[in-house]
Tab-separated table of C-alpha atoms in Angstrom:
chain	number	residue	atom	x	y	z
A	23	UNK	CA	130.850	-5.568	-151.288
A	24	UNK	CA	128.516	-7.995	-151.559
A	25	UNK	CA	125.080	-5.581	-151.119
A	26	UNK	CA	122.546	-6.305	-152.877
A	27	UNK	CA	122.069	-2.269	-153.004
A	28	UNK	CA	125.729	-2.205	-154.962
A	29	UNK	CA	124.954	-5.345	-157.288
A	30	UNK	CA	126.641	-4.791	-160.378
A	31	UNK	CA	128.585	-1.562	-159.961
A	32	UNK	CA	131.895	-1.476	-160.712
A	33	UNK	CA	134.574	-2.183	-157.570
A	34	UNK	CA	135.910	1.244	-157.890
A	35	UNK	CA	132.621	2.169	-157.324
A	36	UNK	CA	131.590	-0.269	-154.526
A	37	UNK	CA	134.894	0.946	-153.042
A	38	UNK	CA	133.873	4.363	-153.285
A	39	UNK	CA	130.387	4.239	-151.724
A	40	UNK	CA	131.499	1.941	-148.835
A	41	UNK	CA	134.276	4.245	-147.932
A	42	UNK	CA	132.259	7.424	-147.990
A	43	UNK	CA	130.070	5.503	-145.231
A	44	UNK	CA	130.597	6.086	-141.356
A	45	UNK	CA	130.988	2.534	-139.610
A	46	UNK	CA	128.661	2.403	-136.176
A	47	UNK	CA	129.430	-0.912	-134.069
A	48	UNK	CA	125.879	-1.595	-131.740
A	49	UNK	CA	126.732	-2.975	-128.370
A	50	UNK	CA	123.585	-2.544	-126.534
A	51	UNK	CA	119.932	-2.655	-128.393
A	52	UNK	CA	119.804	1.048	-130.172
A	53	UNK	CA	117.223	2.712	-132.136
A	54	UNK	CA	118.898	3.691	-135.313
A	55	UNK	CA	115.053	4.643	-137.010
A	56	UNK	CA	112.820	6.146	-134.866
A	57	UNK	CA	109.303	5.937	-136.354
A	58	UNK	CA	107.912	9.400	-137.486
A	59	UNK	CA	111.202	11.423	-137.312
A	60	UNK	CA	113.399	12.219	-140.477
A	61	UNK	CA	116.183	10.162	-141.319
A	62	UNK	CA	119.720	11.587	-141.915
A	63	UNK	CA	120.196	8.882	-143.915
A	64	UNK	CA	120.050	5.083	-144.427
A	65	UNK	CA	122.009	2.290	-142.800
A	66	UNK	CA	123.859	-0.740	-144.308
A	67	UNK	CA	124.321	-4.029	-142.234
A	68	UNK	CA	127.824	-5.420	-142.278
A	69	UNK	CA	127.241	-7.418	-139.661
A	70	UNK	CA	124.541	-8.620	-136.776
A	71	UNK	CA	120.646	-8.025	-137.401
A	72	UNK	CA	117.950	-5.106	-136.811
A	73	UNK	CA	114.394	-5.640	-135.965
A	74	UNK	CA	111.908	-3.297	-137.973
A	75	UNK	CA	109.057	-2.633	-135.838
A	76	UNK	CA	105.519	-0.712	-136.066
A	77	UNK	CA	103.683	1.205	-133.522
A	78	UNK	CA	100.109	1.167	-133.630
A	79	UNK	CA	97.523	4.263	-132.741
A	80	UNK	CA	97.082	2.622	-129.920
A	81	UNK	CA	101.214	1.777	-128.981
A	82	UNK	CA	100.583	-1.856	-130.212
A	83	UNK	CA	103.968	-2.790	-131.507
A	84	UNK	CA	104.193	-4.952	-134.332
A	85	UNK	CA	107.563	-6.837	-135.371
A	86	UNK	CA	107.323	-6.176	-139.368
A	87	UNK	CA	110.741	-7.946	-140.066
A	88	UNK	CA	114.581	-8.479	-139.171
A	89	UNK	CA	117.210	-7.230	-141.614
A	90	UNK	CA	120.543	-9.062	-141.806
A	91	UNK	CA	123.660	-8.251	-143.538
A	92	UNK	CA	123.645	-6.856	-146.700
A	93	UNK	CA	120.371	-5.821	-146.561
A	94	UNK	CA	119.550	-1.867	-145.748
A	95	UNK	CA	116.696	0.083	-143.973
A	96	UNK	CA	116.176	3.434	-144.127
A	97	UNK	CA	116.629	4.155	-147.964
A	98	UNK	CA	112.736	4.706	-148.700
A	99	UNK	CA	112.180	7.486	-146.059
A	100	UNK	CA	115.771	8.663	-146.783
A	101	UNK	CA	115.299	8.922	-150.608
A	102	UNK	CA	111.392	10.317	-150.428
A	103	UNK	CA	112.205	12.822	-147.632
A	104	UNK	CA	109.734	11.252	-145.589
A	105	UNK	CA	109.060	10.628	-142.376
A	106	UNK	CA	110.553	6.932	-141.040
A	107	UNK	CA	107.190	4.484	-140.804
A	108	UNK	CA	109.013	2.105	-138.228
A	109	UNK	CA	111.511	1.774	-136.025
A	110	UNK	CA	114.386	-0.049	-136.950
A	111	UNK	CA	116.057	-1.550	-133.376
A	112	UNK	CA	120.084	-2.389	-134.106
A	113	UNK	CA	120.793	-5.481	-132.026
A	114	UNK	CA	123.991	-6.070	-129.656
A	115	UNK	CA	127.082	-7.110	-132.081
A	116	UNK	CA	125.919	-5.187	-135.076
A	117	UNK	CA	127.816	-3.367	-137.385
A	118	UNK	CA	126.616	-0.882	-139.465
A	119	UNK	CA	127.596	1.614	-141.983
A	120	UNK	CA	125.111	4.907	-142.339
A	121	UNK	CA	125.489	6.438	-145.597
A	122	UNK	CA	124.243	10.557	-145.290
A	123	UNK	CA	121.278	11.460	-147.292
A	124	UNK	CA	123.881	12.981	-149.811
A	125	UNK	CA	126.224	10.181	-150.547
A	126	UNK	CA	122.517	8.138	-151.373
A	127	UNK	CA	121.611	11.006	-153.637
A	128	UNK	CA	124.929	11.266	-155.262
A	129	UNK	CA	124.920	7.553	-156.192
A	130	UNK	CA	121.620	8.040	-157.526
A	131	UNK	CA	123.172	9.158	-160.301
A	132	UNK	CA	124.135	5.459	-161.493
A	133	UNK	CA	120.890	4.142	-163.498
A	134	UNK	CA	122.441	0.522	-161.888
A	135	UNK	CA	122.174	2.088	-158.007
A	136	UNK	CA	118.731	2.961	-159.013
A	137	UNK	CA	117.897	-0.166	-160.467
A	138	UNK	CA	119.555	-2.150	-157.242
A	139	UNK	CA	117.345	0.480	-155.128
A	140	UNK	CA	114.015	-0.478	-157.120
A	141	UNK	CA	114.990	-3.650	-156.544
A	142	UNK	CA	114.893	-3.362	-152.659
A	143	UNK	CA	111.344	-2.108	-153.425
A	144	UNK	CA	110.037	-4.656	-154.930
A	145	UNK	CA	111.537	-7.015	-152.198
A	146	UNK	CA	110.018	-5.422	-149.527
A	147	UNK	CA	106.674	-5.404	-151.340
A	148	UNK	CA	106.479	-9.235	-152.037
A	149	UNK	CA	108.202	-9.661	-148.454
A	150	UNK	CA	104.319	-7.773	-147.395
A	151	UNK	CA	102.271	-9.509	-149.709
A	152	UNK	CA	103.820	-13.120	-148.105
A	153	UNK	CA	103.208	-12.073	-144.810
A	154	UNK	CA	99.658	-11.088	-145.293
A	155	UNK	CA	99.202	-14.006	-146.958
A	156	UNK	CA	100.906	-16.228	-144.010
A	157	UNK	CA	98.734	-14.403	-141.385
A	158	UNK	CA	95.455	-15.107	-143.356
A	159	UNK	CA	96.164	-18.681	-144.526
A	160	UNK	CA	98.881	-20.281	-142.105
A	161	UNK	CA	98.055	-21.591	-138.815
A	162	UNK	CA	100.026	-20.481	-135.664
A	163	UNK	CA	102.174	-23.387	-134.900
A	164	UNK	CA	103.023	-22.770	-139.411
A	165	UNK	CA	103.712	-18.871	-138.696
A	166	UNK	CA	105.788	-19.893	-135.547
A	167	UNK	CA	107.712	-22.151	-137.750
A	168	UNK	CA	108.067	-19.893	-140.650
A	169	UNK	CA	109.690	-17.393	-138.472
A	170	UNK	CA	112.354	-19.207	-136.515
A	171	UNK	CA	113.382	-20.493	-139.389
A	172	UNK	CA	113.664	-16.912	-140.866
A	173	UNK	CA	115.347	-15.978	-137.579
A	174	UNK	CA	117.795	-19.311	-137.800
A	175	UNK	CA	119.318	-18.449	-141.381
A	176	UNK	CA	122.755	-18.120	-141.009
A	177	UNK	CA	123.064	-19.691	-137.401
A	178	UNK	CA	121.209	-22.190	-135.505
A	179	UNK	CA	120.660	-20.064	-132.559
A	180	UNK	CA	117.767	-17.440	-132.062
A	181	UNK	CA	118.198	-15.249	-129.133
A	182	UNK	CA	115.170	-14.003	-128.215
A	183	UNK	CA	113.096	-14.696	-125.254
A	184	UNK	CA	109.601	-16.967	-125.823
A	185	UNK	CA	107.903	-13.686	-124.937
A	186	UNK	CA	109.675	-11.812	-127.575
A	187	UNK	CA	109.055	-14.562	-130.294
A	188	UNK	CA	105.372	-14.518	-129.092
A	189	UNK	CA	105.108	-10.626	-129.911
A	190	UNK	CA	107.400	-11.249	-133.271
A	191	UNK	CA	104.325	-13.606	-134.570
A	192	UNK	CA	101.583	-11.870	-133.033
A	193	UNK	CA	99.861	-14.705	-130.411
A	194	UNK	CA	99.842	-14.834	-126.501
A	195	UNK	CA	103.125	-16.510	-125.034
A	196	UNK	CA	100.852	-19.566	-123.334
A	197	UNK	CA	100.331	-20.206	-127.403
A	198	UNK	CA	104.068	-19.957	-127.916
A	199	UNK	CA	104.931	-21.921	-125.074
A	200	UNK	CA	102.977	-24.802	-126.077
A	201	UNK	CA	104.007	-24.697	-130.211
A	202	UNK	CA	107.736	-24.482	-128.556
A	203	UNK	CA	107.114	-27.680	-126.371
A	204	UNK	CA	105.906	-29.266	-129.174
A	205	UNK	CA	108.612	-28.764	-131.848
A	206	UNK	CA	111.259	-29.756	-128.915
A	207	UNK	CA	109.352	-33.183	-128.483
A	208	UNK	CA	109.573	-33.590	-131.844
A	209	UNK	CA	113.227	-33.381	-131.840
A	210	UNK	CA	113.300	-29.713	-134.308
A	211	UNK	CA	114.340	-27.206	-131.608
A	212	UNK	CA	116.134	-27.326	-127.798
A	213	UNK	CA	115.180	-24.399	-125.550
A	214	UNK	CA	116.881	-22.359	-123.032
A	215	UNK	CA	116.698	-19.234	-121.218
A	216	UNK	CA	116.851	-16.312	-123.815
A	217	UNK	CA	117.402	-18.841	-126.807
A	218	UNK	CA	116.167	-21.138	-129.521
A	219	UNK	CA	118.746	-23.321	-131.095
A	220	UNK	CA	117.071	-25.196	-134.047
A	221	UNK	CA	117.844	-28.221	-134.642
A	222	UNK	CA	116.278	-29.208	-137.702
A	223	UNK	CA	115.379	-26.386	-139.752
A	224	UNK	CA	114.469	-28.272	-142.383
A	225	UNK	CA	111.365	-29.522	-140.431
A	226	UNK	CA	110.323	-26.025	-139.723
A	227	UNK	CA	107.915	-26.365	-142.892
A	228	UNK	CA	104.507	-26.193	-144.353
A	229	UNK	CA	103.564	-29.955	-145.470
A	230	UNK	CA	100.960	-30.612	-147.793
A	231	UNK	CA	99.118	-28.104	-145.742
A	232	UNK	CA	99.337	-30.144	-142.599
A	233	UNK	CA	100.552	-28.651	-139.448
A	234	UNK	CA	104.833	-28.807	-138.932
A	235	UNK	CA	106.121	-32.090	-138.824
């Protein structure tokens, strides 16, 4: 109820959309997007998190983000006919709702839906523009803390291996390893096998430039 895709429509409304959606509960990591094929239609998280990844020319994969509840993925291809541009991973304990490529066109209808769609737009695009800007002017142990602390909203635990976090920010896992050991000297993060459990996220910042603190 709470979407920011349904913001302002009327509960009837909200009501309506959400139960016109199917409800898909993830128990093992699925591919929900698959990168170049056509979606059916877009997917609501209720619950849980999915990883939005690109694959390179080359197979490179780059982690572009990770979409938590009551955000959506899919809508763009889904709404320009389009082929998907990523793949969008569902993680284990996710729910999520898919609403058909006919339900999104119905509701389409509502100058508010298309507003709250436009709206996902523009979030996406400044959500770019920040992480272009990170990569070019933030230094790795600052992207490394930028991220967990993306990763940590919500809960204090990140499960991901060091290897996967390594990938997510785009430096060798000797790099990782080291920025890791670091912030758990300092007190900010404990580490285990397959988790990150921050400590205190409010240290994972940028300081008057300086490196994390």
């Amino acid at each position: 109820m709470k979407a920011k895709i349904l913001a302002d429509l009327p509960t009837e409304k909200k009501m309506s959309f959400l139960n016109q959606c199917s409800v898909r509960v993830v128990h093992d990591p699925e591919r929900i997007l698959i990168q170049g094929d056509r979606p059916q239609g877009m997917f609501l998280v209720a619950h849980g998190r999915v990883d939005v990844a690109h694959c390179g020319e080359h197979g490179e994969q780059t982690v572009i983000c990770h979409i938590g509840p009551g955000d959506v993925v899919g809508e763009i291809e889904t709404t320009s006919g389009m082929p998907c541009v990523a793949t969008c991973t569902a993680l284990p304990v996710t729910t999520l709702l898919f609403c058909p490529t006919p339900l999104l066109y119905e509701f389409l209808k509502h100058p508010v839906f298309i507003r709250n769609l436009a709206a996902v737009f523009t979030t996406r695009i400044a959500r770019d523009n920040q992480s272009k800007a990170t990569d070019q002017h933030l230094t790795v142990d600052e992207r490394i803390g930028l991220r967990l602390r993306q990763l940590c909203q919500g809960s204090d635990r990140i499960q991901a291996s060091q290897a996967r976090l390594a990938e997510m920010v785009g430096c060798s896992r000797q790099t990782m390893n080291k920025s890791l050991g670091r912030l758990r000297d300092a007190g900010i993060i404990d580490i285990r096998k397959g988790e990150v459990r921050v400590l205190r996220p409010e240290a994972l910042t940028r300081v008057n430039g300086q490196s994390l603190h």
